[in-house]
Amino acid sequence: MIQSLPFPITKEDSFYDKLSEWIGDVFYDILPEKGFELRDEQIFMAFQLEKAFKEKQVMFAEAGVGTGKTLAYLLYAICYARYTNKPAIISCADETLIEQLVKEEGDIQKIKEALGLTVDVRLAKYHDQYLCLKKLEHAVNTVDSEGIDQVYDSLPKFVHGNESMSAYTAYGDRKQYPYLNDEEWSQVGWDQLQNCFSCDVRHRCGQTLSRDHYRKSSDLIICSHDFFMEHTWTKEKRKREGQLPLLPEYSCVVFDEGHLLEYSAQKALTYKIGEATLATVLEALIANEVREETLYMIEDLIDMSENFFAVLHEQSVPVTGSNRSEIPASNEIHSLAVKLHKKVEELEESLVFEAELYTINEYDLKVTEEYLEQLNYSLSLFVKNEQAITWFEQTENSKTLVIMPRLVQEILSEEVFSKKIPYIFSSATLSNDGSFDYIADSLGIKDSSHFSVSSPFEYDEVMDIKLPVFSTDDADAKLTYTLNSIKEAEGRTLVLFKSKEELQWFKKRTESSPYSFYFEGDVEISELVKKFQEEETSVLFSYHLWEGLDVPGDSLKNVVIFSLPYPPHDPVFQAKRSACANPFEQVDLPYMLLRLRQGIGRLIRTGEDSGTVHILTEKSLSRSTLDKVISVLPTSLK
């Protein structure tokens, strides 16, 4: 008898037969007795999922809002994890959706209470959700911020070496410091320019210690798409370095909001060349007893790097609505990159000789060789411009060249989907005109099954949709309309913006209001969502929460989509456009319509919800595009 499963099973029984019986009992009997609504769409989805788990296949599960898809896939994931004795991975679009899944009134908690189950669920958050102790120490001494000082004072004593690790308590998670705004967090949180492998306090770091915790989960590990892809691309490298992969061996993967996985795959394969990082690595090498020839080579490389980044800064063109700058075709930039690439190769060869002399600290040598190997490959992609998207980023403290692969299908096919385990893609928006070919092809998936179930909600009865038209670029009129809409709804409004810049523009022009206004970026985002849900007459302003936000009840009666959510004109989408015969039809329009459908879906979350969606449009919108917008609306215009 396997006691860990929520149903009895003997050695003679088929696990899948018993699982099917139990799933039927849960949806037809147990949950309705606990007050859950019996939904035919949810039951249909549940038994479709059985096939994917039984045959260990990729399945695209497109299920409309209100289907109860999360509850369905969680039951299978938990049972399959216990059957295989390996945790299931639930991969969400981002960290905000992770918090939505594990909140007190979320689906996991509902399963625990309704079925009397103890579920071992642990979070594996992306690196940028954790404190960097080195950056925090620097910020405490250089930045005038009560919040940052409060973070430092709240650190457990063992962080400073004053207590043994037996006194360990979890710390360092962004969610634990909701009082920090995004700008303050950027000064103390991890970023890609940190060299964690060579950090002398990494064994007391909250991020490192959290990994020991979530790796021991017996049921569910919940992470973001970014984190899952980071694990995929780094697991072999980490093994070579004597480290454990980010995730343990797992039984299955559910990609919630799976239509967003391709970008996370690209992002995880992205290379970043930071001017400051290169200088730091090379200066650490100089501290060793290297040959004079190598020393001059290092100094030349640092000088060449400074010149290269200065020219990038001078010639790159900032992209409106993005923190990225386009790098123009330039003979000077290309020439400097070629010279830098050649100098890196020369230094790599020189370090081979240095290693034979044993004059360099072995640890410093290993760190430098690893970094130069990546730098060499990154520069080769930039110089050759082969299947790569490049851009330049600059903050107050750093200059960075970013190189992203254009296509990831072959790598995903080999590294992820060749593994014979169940992969479930779950979202309300996976198909394009009824076909799943686009998403399957973009992810390198050759064999898969799919199904679609519509939402059970009667949208005509519970949702009003308005499409007001404004003069082109008359943002002030849109602002006035939005504020009037908020007044009519007595708060209870979610306002969605297409970009951070658009939200900031709106924020600067709003005055005091009788309703609490919560703007994304002011504090940690899950804290904002919690306040919005608890304070019935508040208003939440966001450029990020188009997907996954789940606020049922009277706190959300009104959704304002301030602008149609077209993709930005940054280098990533520009590259996608340049590869198409009709960029608007093949890139901009599908992206906008998918995101629009997701935004509209924030309003009606349960059978008791109702309200209004306002989609603010402009006179310049073509008739054909307007018809496309109307075609994806879940109800007719009134």
XYZ file of C-alpha atoms in Angstrom:
638
model
C 0.000 0.000 0.000
C 1.403 3.396 -1.010
C 0.281 5.654 1.828
C 1.493 8.920 0.301
C -1.076 8.855 -2.506
C -4.504 10.357 -1.715
C -6.231 7.108 -2.787
C -5.663 3.434 -1.900
C -3.638 1.354 -4.345
C -2.106 -2.121 -4.234
C 0.677 -3.709 -6.266
C -1.953 -5.343 -8.474
C -3.675 -2.070 -9.276
C -2.923 0.248 -12.181
C -1.859 3.672 -10.922
C -3.567 5.410 -13.852
C -6.841 3.518 -13.382
C -6.911 4.363 -9.695
C -5.953 7.980 -10.419
C -8.794 8.259 -12.932
C -11.290 6.900 -10.403
C -10.093 9.327 -7.748
C -10.188 12.323 -10.114
C -13.789 11.435 -10.955
C -14.697 11.213 -7.261
C -13.011 14.567 -6.574
C -14.803 16.531 -9.290
C -18.197 14.801 -9.185
C -18.571 14.238 -5.448
C -15.954 15.627 -3.036
C -15.569 19.172 -4.372
C -19.320 19.798 -4.931
C -19.941 18.642 -1.348
C -17.402 21.268 -0.231
C -19.251 24.026 -2.078
C -17.289 23.961 -5.362
C -19.193 24.452 -8.606
C -19.456 21.411 -10.874
C -17.975 22.522 -14.216
C -18.180 20.295 -17.270
C -15.257 22.189 -18.864
C -13.026 21.455 -15.875
C -13.907 17.766 -15.859
C -13.277 17.518 -19.614
C -9.857 19.101 -19.132
C -9.012 16.801 -16.230
C -9.577 13.637 -18.242
C -7.669 15.055 -21.220
C -4.706 15.603 -18.901
C -4.824 11.955 -17.864
C -3.745 11.014 -21.389
C -0.751 13.358 -21.293
C 0.492 11.945 -17.986
C -0.156 8.342 -18.952
C 1.607 8.630 -22.330
C 4.280 11.087 -21.096
C 3.633 13.566 -23.882
C 3.527 17.293 -24.551
C 0.000 18.658 -24.314
C -1.353 22.124 -25.090
C -4.287 22.663 -22.737
C -6.118 25.793 -23.851
C -8.830 26.528 -21.327
C -10.844 29.717 -20.992
C -11.091 31.877 -17.889
C -13.119 30.213 -15.151
C -12.493 26.676 -16.343
C -10.621 25.822 -13.168
C -7.583 24.644 -15.103
C -5.152 25.297 -12.245
C -7.023 23.000 -9.881
C -7.105 20.279 -12.543
C -3.399 20.265 -13.354
C -2.379 20.566 -9.672
C -4.194 17.339 -8.750
C -2.383 15.404 -11.482
C 0.989 17.002 -10.699
C 0.793 16.157 -6.992
C -0.240 12.536 -7.574
C 2.323 12.008 -10.333
C 5.081 13.456 -8.142
C 4.245 10.993 -5.383
C 3.930 8.093 -7.812
C 7.379 8.742 -9.313
C 8.972 9.969 -6.078
C 10.156 13.128 -7.883
C 8.685 16.622 -7.456
C 6.569 18.219 -10.162
C 7.637 21.594 -11.531
C 4.981 24.303 -11.919
C 6.551 26.973 -14.100
C 4.715 30.328 -14.087
C 5.110 33.347 -16.346
C 6.790 35.403 -13.621
C 7.264 35.858 -9.875
C 3.937 37.684 -9.484
C 2.031 34.634 -10.720
C 3.989 32.428 -8.317
C 2.657 34.505 -5.438
C -0.885 34.320 -6.862
C -0.663 30.514 -6.875
C 0.449 30.171 -3.251
C -1.556 32.978 -1.652
C -3.788 32.116 1.320
C -6.956 31.885 -0.795
C -5.217 30.326 -3.817
C -5.853 26.980 -5.495
C -3.198 25.069 -3.552
C -4.740 26.131 -0.273
C -8.196 25.162 -1.597
C -6.916 21.668 -2.412
C -5.424 21.281 1.041
C -8.639 22.291 2.782
C -11.146 20.535 0.524
C -9.299 17.213 0.256
C -7.555 17.198 3.627
C -4.170 16.921 1.928
C -0.810 18.042 3.206
C 0.987 19.388 0.133
C 4.726 20.035 0.212
C 5.041 23.112 -2.012
C 8.202 25.213 -2.163
C 9.170 28.258 -4.215
C 12.247 28.533 -6.408
C 12.456 32.212 -7.195
C 14.622 33.830 -9.844
C 17.947 35.322 -8.781
C 16.779 38.936 -9.062
C 14.242 38.287 -6.293
C 17.025 38.017 -3.715
C 19.291 40.397 -1.861
C 22.926 40.687 -2.840
C 24.857 41.061 0.411
C 27.732 42.809 -1.356
C 25.458 45.404 -2.980
C 23.551 45.870 0.283
C 26.755 46.575 2.197
C 27.807 49.125 -0.432
C 24.352 50.761 -0.509
C 24.179 51.108 3.276
C 27.374 53.151 3.159
C 26.574 55.249 0.084
C 22.781 55.634 -0.262
C 20.553 57.739 1.979
C 17.582 55.392 2.363
C 15.728 54.416 5.529
C 14.364 51.360 3.735
C 17.815 50.057 2.802
C 19.045 50.674 6.350
C 16.017 48.748 7.638
C 16.870 45.793 5.379
C 20.432 45.725 6.687
C 19.297 45.885 10.322
C 16.836 43.018 9.745
C 19.487 40.546 8.530
C 19.808 37.389 10.667
C 22.825 37.429 12.982
C 24.472 34.480 11.240
C 24.876 36.606 8.091
C 27.517 38.657 9.876
C 29.120 35.522 11.303
C 27.897 36.151 14.843
C 25.835 32.961 15.123
C 26.098 29.413 13.824
C 24.164 28.338 10.748
C 22.002 26.155 12.993
C 20.149 29.381 13.754
C 19.254 29.776 10.056
C 16.024 31.517 9.122
C 14.883 32.228 5.575
C 15.772 35.732 4.447
C 16.639 37.766 1.370
C 13.403 37.302 -0.616
C 12.138 40.507 -2.282
C 8.709 39.802 -0.805
C 10.112 40.177 2.717
C 10.941 43.837 2.066
C 7.713 45.260 0.584
C 8.581 48.753 1.819
C 11.372 49.078 -0.768
C 10.363 50.621 -4.085
C 11.793 49.271 -7.337
C 14.577 51.864 -7.482
C 15.758 51.028 -3.962
C 15.582 47.307 -4.696
C 17.767 47.748 -7.790
C 20.493 49.067 -5.479
C 20.492 46.021 -3.187
C 19.081 43.140 -5.252
C 20.999 40.605 -7.308
C 21.749 41.466 -10.914
C 23.502 39.663 -13.752
C 26.721 41.572 -13.249
C 27.314 39.861 -9.894
C 29.867 37.069 -9.879
C 28.225 34.809 -7.279
C 30.577 31.888 -7.849
C 33.549 33.885 -6.562
C 31.649 35.674 -3.763
C 33.165 35.101 -0.317
C 29.774 35.298 1.484
C 27.790 33.088 -0.889
C 27.396 30.331 1.737
C 25.514 32.766 3.990
C 23.501 34.265 1.122
C 19.702 33.998 1.303
C 19.509 32.928 -2.344
C 22.002 30.089 -1.896
C 20.349 28.865 1.293
C 16.886 28.918 -0.275
C 18.054 26.394 -2.869
C 18.836 23.828 -0.194
C 15.256 24.221 0.992
C 13.264 23.947 -2.245
C 15.366 21.096 -3.650
C 13.968 18.890 -0.868
C 10.322 19.302 -1.882
C 8.464 16.018 -2.310
C 5.400 17.395 -4.164
C 5.667 20.734 -5.970
C 8.401 23.220 -6.821
C 6.988 26.447 -8.216
C 9.277 28.658 -10.274
C 9.118 31.175 -13.115
C 9.699 30.397 -16.798
C 12.920 32.426 -16.531
C 14.144 30.257 -13.672
C 13.256 26.991 -15.415
C 15.110 28.001 -18.579
C 18.083 29.239 -16.536
C 18.217 25.780 -14.964
C 18.054 24.139 -18.381
C 20.914 26.134 -19.889
C 23.217 26.075 -16.835
C 22.793 22.567 -15.409
C 25.785 21.014 -17.218
C 28.024 24.002 -16.496
C 27.100 23.914 -12.820
C 27.892 20.200 -12.665
C 31.325 20.853 -14.188
C 31.926 23.476 -11.499
C 31.009 21.008 -8.763
C 27.643 22.670 -8.070
C 24.165 21.194 -8.022
C 21.804 22.194 -10.852
C 19.269 24.866 -9.903
C 16.452 22.287 -9.899
C 16.515 18.626 -8.794
C 15.352 15.763 -10.997
C 11.644 16.266 -11.646
C 8.731 14.073 -12.738
C 6.788 16.484 -14.959
C 6.483 20.157 -15.871
C 3.391 22.356 -16.113
C 3.947 25.648 -17.959
C 1.224 27.975 -16.684
C 0.748 30.810 -19.206
C 2.871 28.636 -21.470
C 2.543 30.991 -24.449
C 5.278 33.130 -22.813
C 7.926 30.398 -22.636
C 9.751 31.273 -25.871
C 10.874 34.683 -24.628
C 12.115 33.180 -21.339
C 14.142 30.659 -23.343
C 15.731 33.486 -25.322
C 16.344 35.506 -22.180
C 18.063 32.616 -20.391
C 20.416 32.124 -23.343
C 21.251 35.815 -23.436
C 24.845 36.891 -22.895
C 25.683 40.120 -21.111
C 29.066 41.776 -21.420
C 29.442 44.309 -18.628
C 32.304 46.783 -18.721
C 32.534 46.799 -14.927
C 32.520 42.988 -14.697
C 35.370 42.624 -17.177
C 37.457 45.187 -15.289
C 36.754 43.485 -11.933
C 37.725 40.023 -13.186
C 40.941 41.247 -14.804
C 41.985 43.404 -11.859
C 41.646 40.359 -9.579
C 44.000 38.541 -11.950
C 46.569 41.348 -11.781
C 46.817 40.811 -8.016
C 48.569 37.515 -8.797
C 52.178 37.133 -9.931
C 51.674 37.085 -13.684
C 54.319 37.518 -16.360
C 55.014 41.041 -17.548
C 53.759 40.105 -21.022
C 50.410 38.970 -19.558
C 50.209 42.062 -17.390
C 50.529 44.385 -20.403
C 47.945 42.301 -22.245
C 45.467 42.700 -19.382
C 46.024 46.455 -19.218
C 45.533 46.738 -22.988
C 42.302 44.732 -22.756
C 40.928 46.994 -20.008
C 41.761 50.103 -22.074
C 40.212 48.605 -25.224
C 37.086 47.649 -23.292
C 36.673 51.210 -21.935
C 37.036 52.618 -25.455
C 34.597 50.072 -26.914
C 31.893 50.835 -24.344
C 32.430 54.581 -24.664
C 31.748 54.364 -28.408
C 28.705 52.114 -27.809
C 27.347 54.718 -25.413
C 28.022 57.520 -27.870
C 26.472 55.893 -30.943
C 23.626 53.767 -29.580
C 20.080 55.109 -29.949
C 17.694 54.955 -26.933
C 14.383 53.176 -27.581
C 11.285 54.946 -26.296
C 9.347 52.792 -23.844
C 12.338 50.553 -23.159
C 15.553 50.604 -21.126
C 17.387 49.411 -24.227
C 19.305 51.278 -26.905
C 19.667 50.112 -30.496
C 23.198 49.648 -31.823
C 23.439 51.093 -35.337
C 25.475 49.516 -38.121
C 28.855 51.142 -37.569
C 32.294 50.399 -38.972
C 33.894 51.889 -35.855
C 31.903 49.687 -33.457
C 32.546 46.586 -35.554
C 36.270 47.327 -35.812
C 36.620 47.855 -32.057
C 34.663 44.639 -31.348
C 36.961 42.654 -33.670
C 40.063 44.021 -31.920
C 38.571 43.323 -28.480
C 37.676 39.794 -29.537
C 41.215 39.163 -30.797
C 42.753 40.506 -27.571
C 40.533 38.219 -25.474
C 41.739 35.222 -27.497
C 45.358 36.292 -26.966
C 44.811 36.528 -23.207
C 43.186 33.084 -23.141
C 46.271 31.622 -24.830
C 48.564 33.471 -22.439
C 46.691 32.104 -19.407
C 47.302 28.552 -20.617
C 51.023 29.243 -20.229
C 50.497 31.008 -16.877
C 48.639 27.955 -15.559
C 51.691 25.786 -16.239
C 53.813 28.111 -14.088
C 51.394 27.815 -11.111
C 51.832 31.517 -10.304
C 48.099 32.320 -10.336
C 45.730 31.351 -7.560
C 43.814 28.324 -8.885
C 40.454 29.803 -7.930
C 41.158 33.154 -9.627
C 42.418 31.336 -12.692
C 39.287 29.201 -12.979
C 36.951 32.194 -12.581
C 38.880 34.168 -15.203
C 39.016 31.317 -17.711
C 35.272 30.681 -17.365
C 34.513 34.371 -17.862
C 36.865 34.813 -20.836
C 35.411 31.721 -22.519
C 31.918 33.224 -22.327
C 33.201 36.660 -23.339
C 35.001 35.204 -26.349
C 31.858 33.400 -27.535
C 29.658 36.454 -26.929
C 31.954 38.739 -28.911
C 32.131 36.208 -31.743
C 28.320 36.306 -32.006
C 28.374 40.091 -31.985
C 31.130 40.347 -34.603
C 29.563 37.783 -36.942
C 25.969 38.874 -36.143
C 24.840 35.287 -36.677
C 21.253 34.644 -35.559
C 21.669 37.167 -32.747
C 19.794 40.197 -31.447
C 21.992 42.822 -29.802
C 21.397 45.996 -27.838
C 23.090 48.318 -25.355
C 21.978 49.091 -21.796
C 23.256 51.744 -19.437
C 22.468 52.550 -15.827
C 24.096 55.023 -13.493
C 26.756 52.480 -12.561
C 27.172 50.198 -15.558
C 27.419 49.844 -19.316
C 26.342 46.503 -20.789
C 26.285 44.898 -24.234
C 23.480 42.324 -24.513
C 23.436 39.499 -27.069
C 20.325 37.325 -27.413
C 19.878 34.326 -29.730
C 17.226 34.832 -32.382
C 16.069 31.221 -32.551
C 15.853 28.676 -29.729
C 13.827 25.855 -31.319
C 16.687 23.402 -31.841
C 18.117 23.861 -28.353
C 14.715 23.504 -26.698
C 13.919 20.433 -28.750
C 17.158 18.759 -27.676
C 17.565 19.988 -24.099
C 13.939 20.017 -22.900
C 11.335 18.274 -25.004
C 13.407 15.222 -25.901
C 12.962 14.087 -22.296
C 10.146 11.541 -22.101
C 8.041 13.061 -19.332
C 4.688 14.887 -19.269
C 4.873 18.555 -20.319
C 1.626 20.490 -19.942
C 1.112 23.957 -21.443
C -1.808 25.685 -19.763
C -3.272 29.037 -20.820
C -6.428 30.673 -22.115
C -4.445 31.771 -25.193
C -2.333 29.092 -26.883
C -3.845 28.748 -30.358
C -3.994 31.072 -33.335
C -7.219 30.724 -35.338
C -7.667 27.263 -33.859
C -4.153 26.050 -34.710
C -1.387 25.229 -32.206
C 1.315 25.042 -34.891
C 2.768 28.483 -34.166
C 3.600 27.817 -30.514
C 4.762 24.247 -31.198
C 7.103 25.361 -34.001
C 8.526 28.286 -32.016
C 9.465 25.916 -29.169
C 10.844 23.080 -31.290
C 8.068 20.661 -30.280
C 7.620 17.945 -32.911
C 5.014 15.680 -31.299
C 2.165 16.951 -29.148
C -1.551 16.751 -28.494
C -3.948 19.559 -27.717
C -7.468 20.524 -26.781
C -9.484 23.695 -26.236
C -12.356 24.348 -23.852
C -14.188 27.655 -23.698
C -14.976 29.665 -20.599
C -18.148 28.615 -18.718
C -19.044 32.241 -17.994
C -21.996 33.947 -19.678
C -20.089 37.099 -20.583
C -23.059 38.796 -22.244
C -24.795 38.832 -18.873
C -21.920 39.891 -16.611
C -19.536 42.028 -18.701
C -19.936 45.353 -20.467
C -17.239 46.394 -22.922
C -16.734 49.984 -24.058
C -14.447 51.170 -26.852
C -14.204 54.971 -26.512
C -12.323 56.713 -29.331
C -9.928 59.613 -28.752
C -8.018 61.959 -31.011
C -4.676 60.439 -31.869
C -2.067 61.077 -29.158
C -4.590 62.890 -26.941
C -3.355 61.235 -23.760
C -4.845 63.959 -21.537
C -8.352 63.095 -22.715
C -7.661 59.421 -22.007
C -6.459 60.327 -18.518
C -9.635 62.317 -17.825
C -11.805 59.451 -19.095
C -9.931 56.975 -16.876
C -10.341 59.113 -13.756
C -14.069 59.532 -14.464
C -14.357 55.768 -14.922
C -12.684 55.243 -11.534
C -15.109 57.697 -9.932
C -18.125 55.933 -11.433
C -16.869 52.568 -10.193
C -16.063 54.045 -6.743
C -12.511 52.751 -7.062
C -12.539 48.980 -7.658
C -10.462 49.493 -10.821
C -7.445 47.944 -12.507
C -5.740 50.226 -15.036
C -3.381 48.455 -17.451
C -0.672 50.300 -19.378
C 1.415 49.084 -22.315
C 4.707 50.263 -20.767
C 6.343 51.521 -17.599
C 6.839 54.938 -19.213
C 3.114 55.276 -19.927
C 2.294 54.426 -16.300
C 4.845 56.961 -15.024
C 3.356 59.645 -17.301
C -0.101 58.956 -15.851
C 1.207 58.923 -12.271
C 2.846 62.354 -12.594
C -0.450 63.878 -13.761
C -2.777 62.454 -11.134
C -3.746 64.505 -8.124
C -5.193 63.461 -4.774
C -8.162 61.127 -4.896
C -10.730 59.853 -2.390
C -9.631 56.358 -3.446
C -6.275 54.763 -2.651
C -4.060 54.672 -5.754
C -1.488 51.872 -5.905
C 1.131 52.194 -8.645
C 3.366 49.311 -9.691
C 6.926 50.064 -8.613
C 6.052 51.929 -5.407
C 6.444 48.792 -3.274
C 6.874 45.060 -3.913
C 4.164 44.033 -6.383
C 2.535 41.144 -4.512
C 2.084 43.526 -1.569
C 0.316 45.965 -3.915
C -2.006 43.217 -5.149
C -2.802 42.217 -1.571
C -3.674 45.817 -0.616
C -5.808 46.197 -3.733
C -7.729 43.028 -2.945
C -8.262 43.856 0.722
C -9.178 47.532 0.269
C -12.400 47.388 -1.726
C -12.430 50.946 -3.090
C -8.759 51.119 -4.143
C -7.258 51.363 -7.631
C -4.293 49.382 -8.986
C -2.164 50.791 -11.831
C 0.127 48.285 -13.588
C 2.033 47.667 -16.801
C 2.889 44.122 -15.799
C -0.266 42.354 -14.616
C -1.898 41.557 -17.949
C -1.630 37.850 -17.119
C -2.405 35.869 -14.008
C -3.868 38.526 -11.713
C -6.739 36.855 -9.863
C -8.871 39.252 -7.791
C -12.447 37.905 -7.564
C -15.246 39.760 -5.817
C -16.110 43.413 -5.291
C -12.529 44.730 -5.236
C -12.387 44.566 -9.041
C -15.414 45.781 -10.976
C -13.713 47.895 -13.604
C -10.770 47.335 -15.988
C -9.314 50.178 -18.048
C -6.918 49.292 -20.862
C -5.251 52.665 -21.357
C -3.682 51.814 -24.741
C -3.765 48.825 -27.048
C -0.815 46.697 -25.846
C 1.382 46.608 -28.936
C 4.932 45.299 -28.409
C 7.678 47.896 -27.889
C 10.000 48.977 -30.680
C 12.984 47.495 -28.900
C 15.709 45.349 -30.535
C 14.015 42.019 -29.711
C 10.774 42.852 -31.502
C 12.582 44.770 -34.214
C 14.474 41.555 -34.998
C 11.201 39.621 -35.120
C 9.754 42.238 -37.449
C 12.769 42.201 -39.764
C 12.356 38.438 -40.223
C 8.762 38.791 -41.471
C 7.265 39.731 -44.814
C 4.411 41.545 -43.044
C 5.648 42.619 -39.575
C 2.413 44.206 -38.429
C 0.260 41.195 -39.323
C 2.790 38.595 -38.155
C 4.288 40.225 -35.028
C 2.547 43.361 -33.730
C -1.093 42.416 -34.239
C -0.948 38.838 -32.834
C 1.018 40.047 -29.787
C -1.434 42.876 -29.147
C -4.535 40.698 -29.526
C -3.170 37.981 -27.246
C -2.224 40.491 -24.544
C -5.570 42.252 -24.944
C -7.426 38.976 -24.393
C -5.366 38.392 -21.256
C -6.081 41.893 -19.957
C -9.833 41.545 -20.497
C -9.657 38.231 -18.655
C -8.665 39.970 -15.392
C -12.266 41.129 -14.765
C -14.407 37.984 -14.516
C -12.776 35.372 -12.280
C -15.818 33.600 -10.776
C -19.451 33.038 -11.615
C -20.431 35.859 -9.221
C -18.202 38.538 -10.794
C -19.428 41.322 -13.052
C -18.213 44.663 -14.321
C -16.998 46.801 -17.214
C -13.921 46.754 -19.453
C -12.889 50.011 -21.150
C -10.533 49.659 -24.123
C -9.270 53.130 -25.017
C -8.643 53.491 -28.767
C -7.572 56.290 -31.114
C -9.000 57.636 -34.362
C -5.889 56.519 -36.255
C -6.802 52.860 -35.639
C -7.602 51.233 -38.978
C -10.971 49.619 -39.583
C -9.376 46.209 -40.180
C -7.508 46.346 -36.858
C -10.626 47.497 -35.032
C -12.494 44.528 -36.518
C -9.743 42.223 -35.204
C -10.070 43.746 -31.741
C -13.845 43.309 -31.782
C -13.461 39.700 -32.956
C -11.548 38.664 -29.799
C -13.958 40.281 -27.350
C -15.814 37.713 -25.210
C -19.090 39.648 -25.533
C -20.737 41.944 -28.019
C -20.517 45.718 -27.721
C -23.546 47.424 -26.208
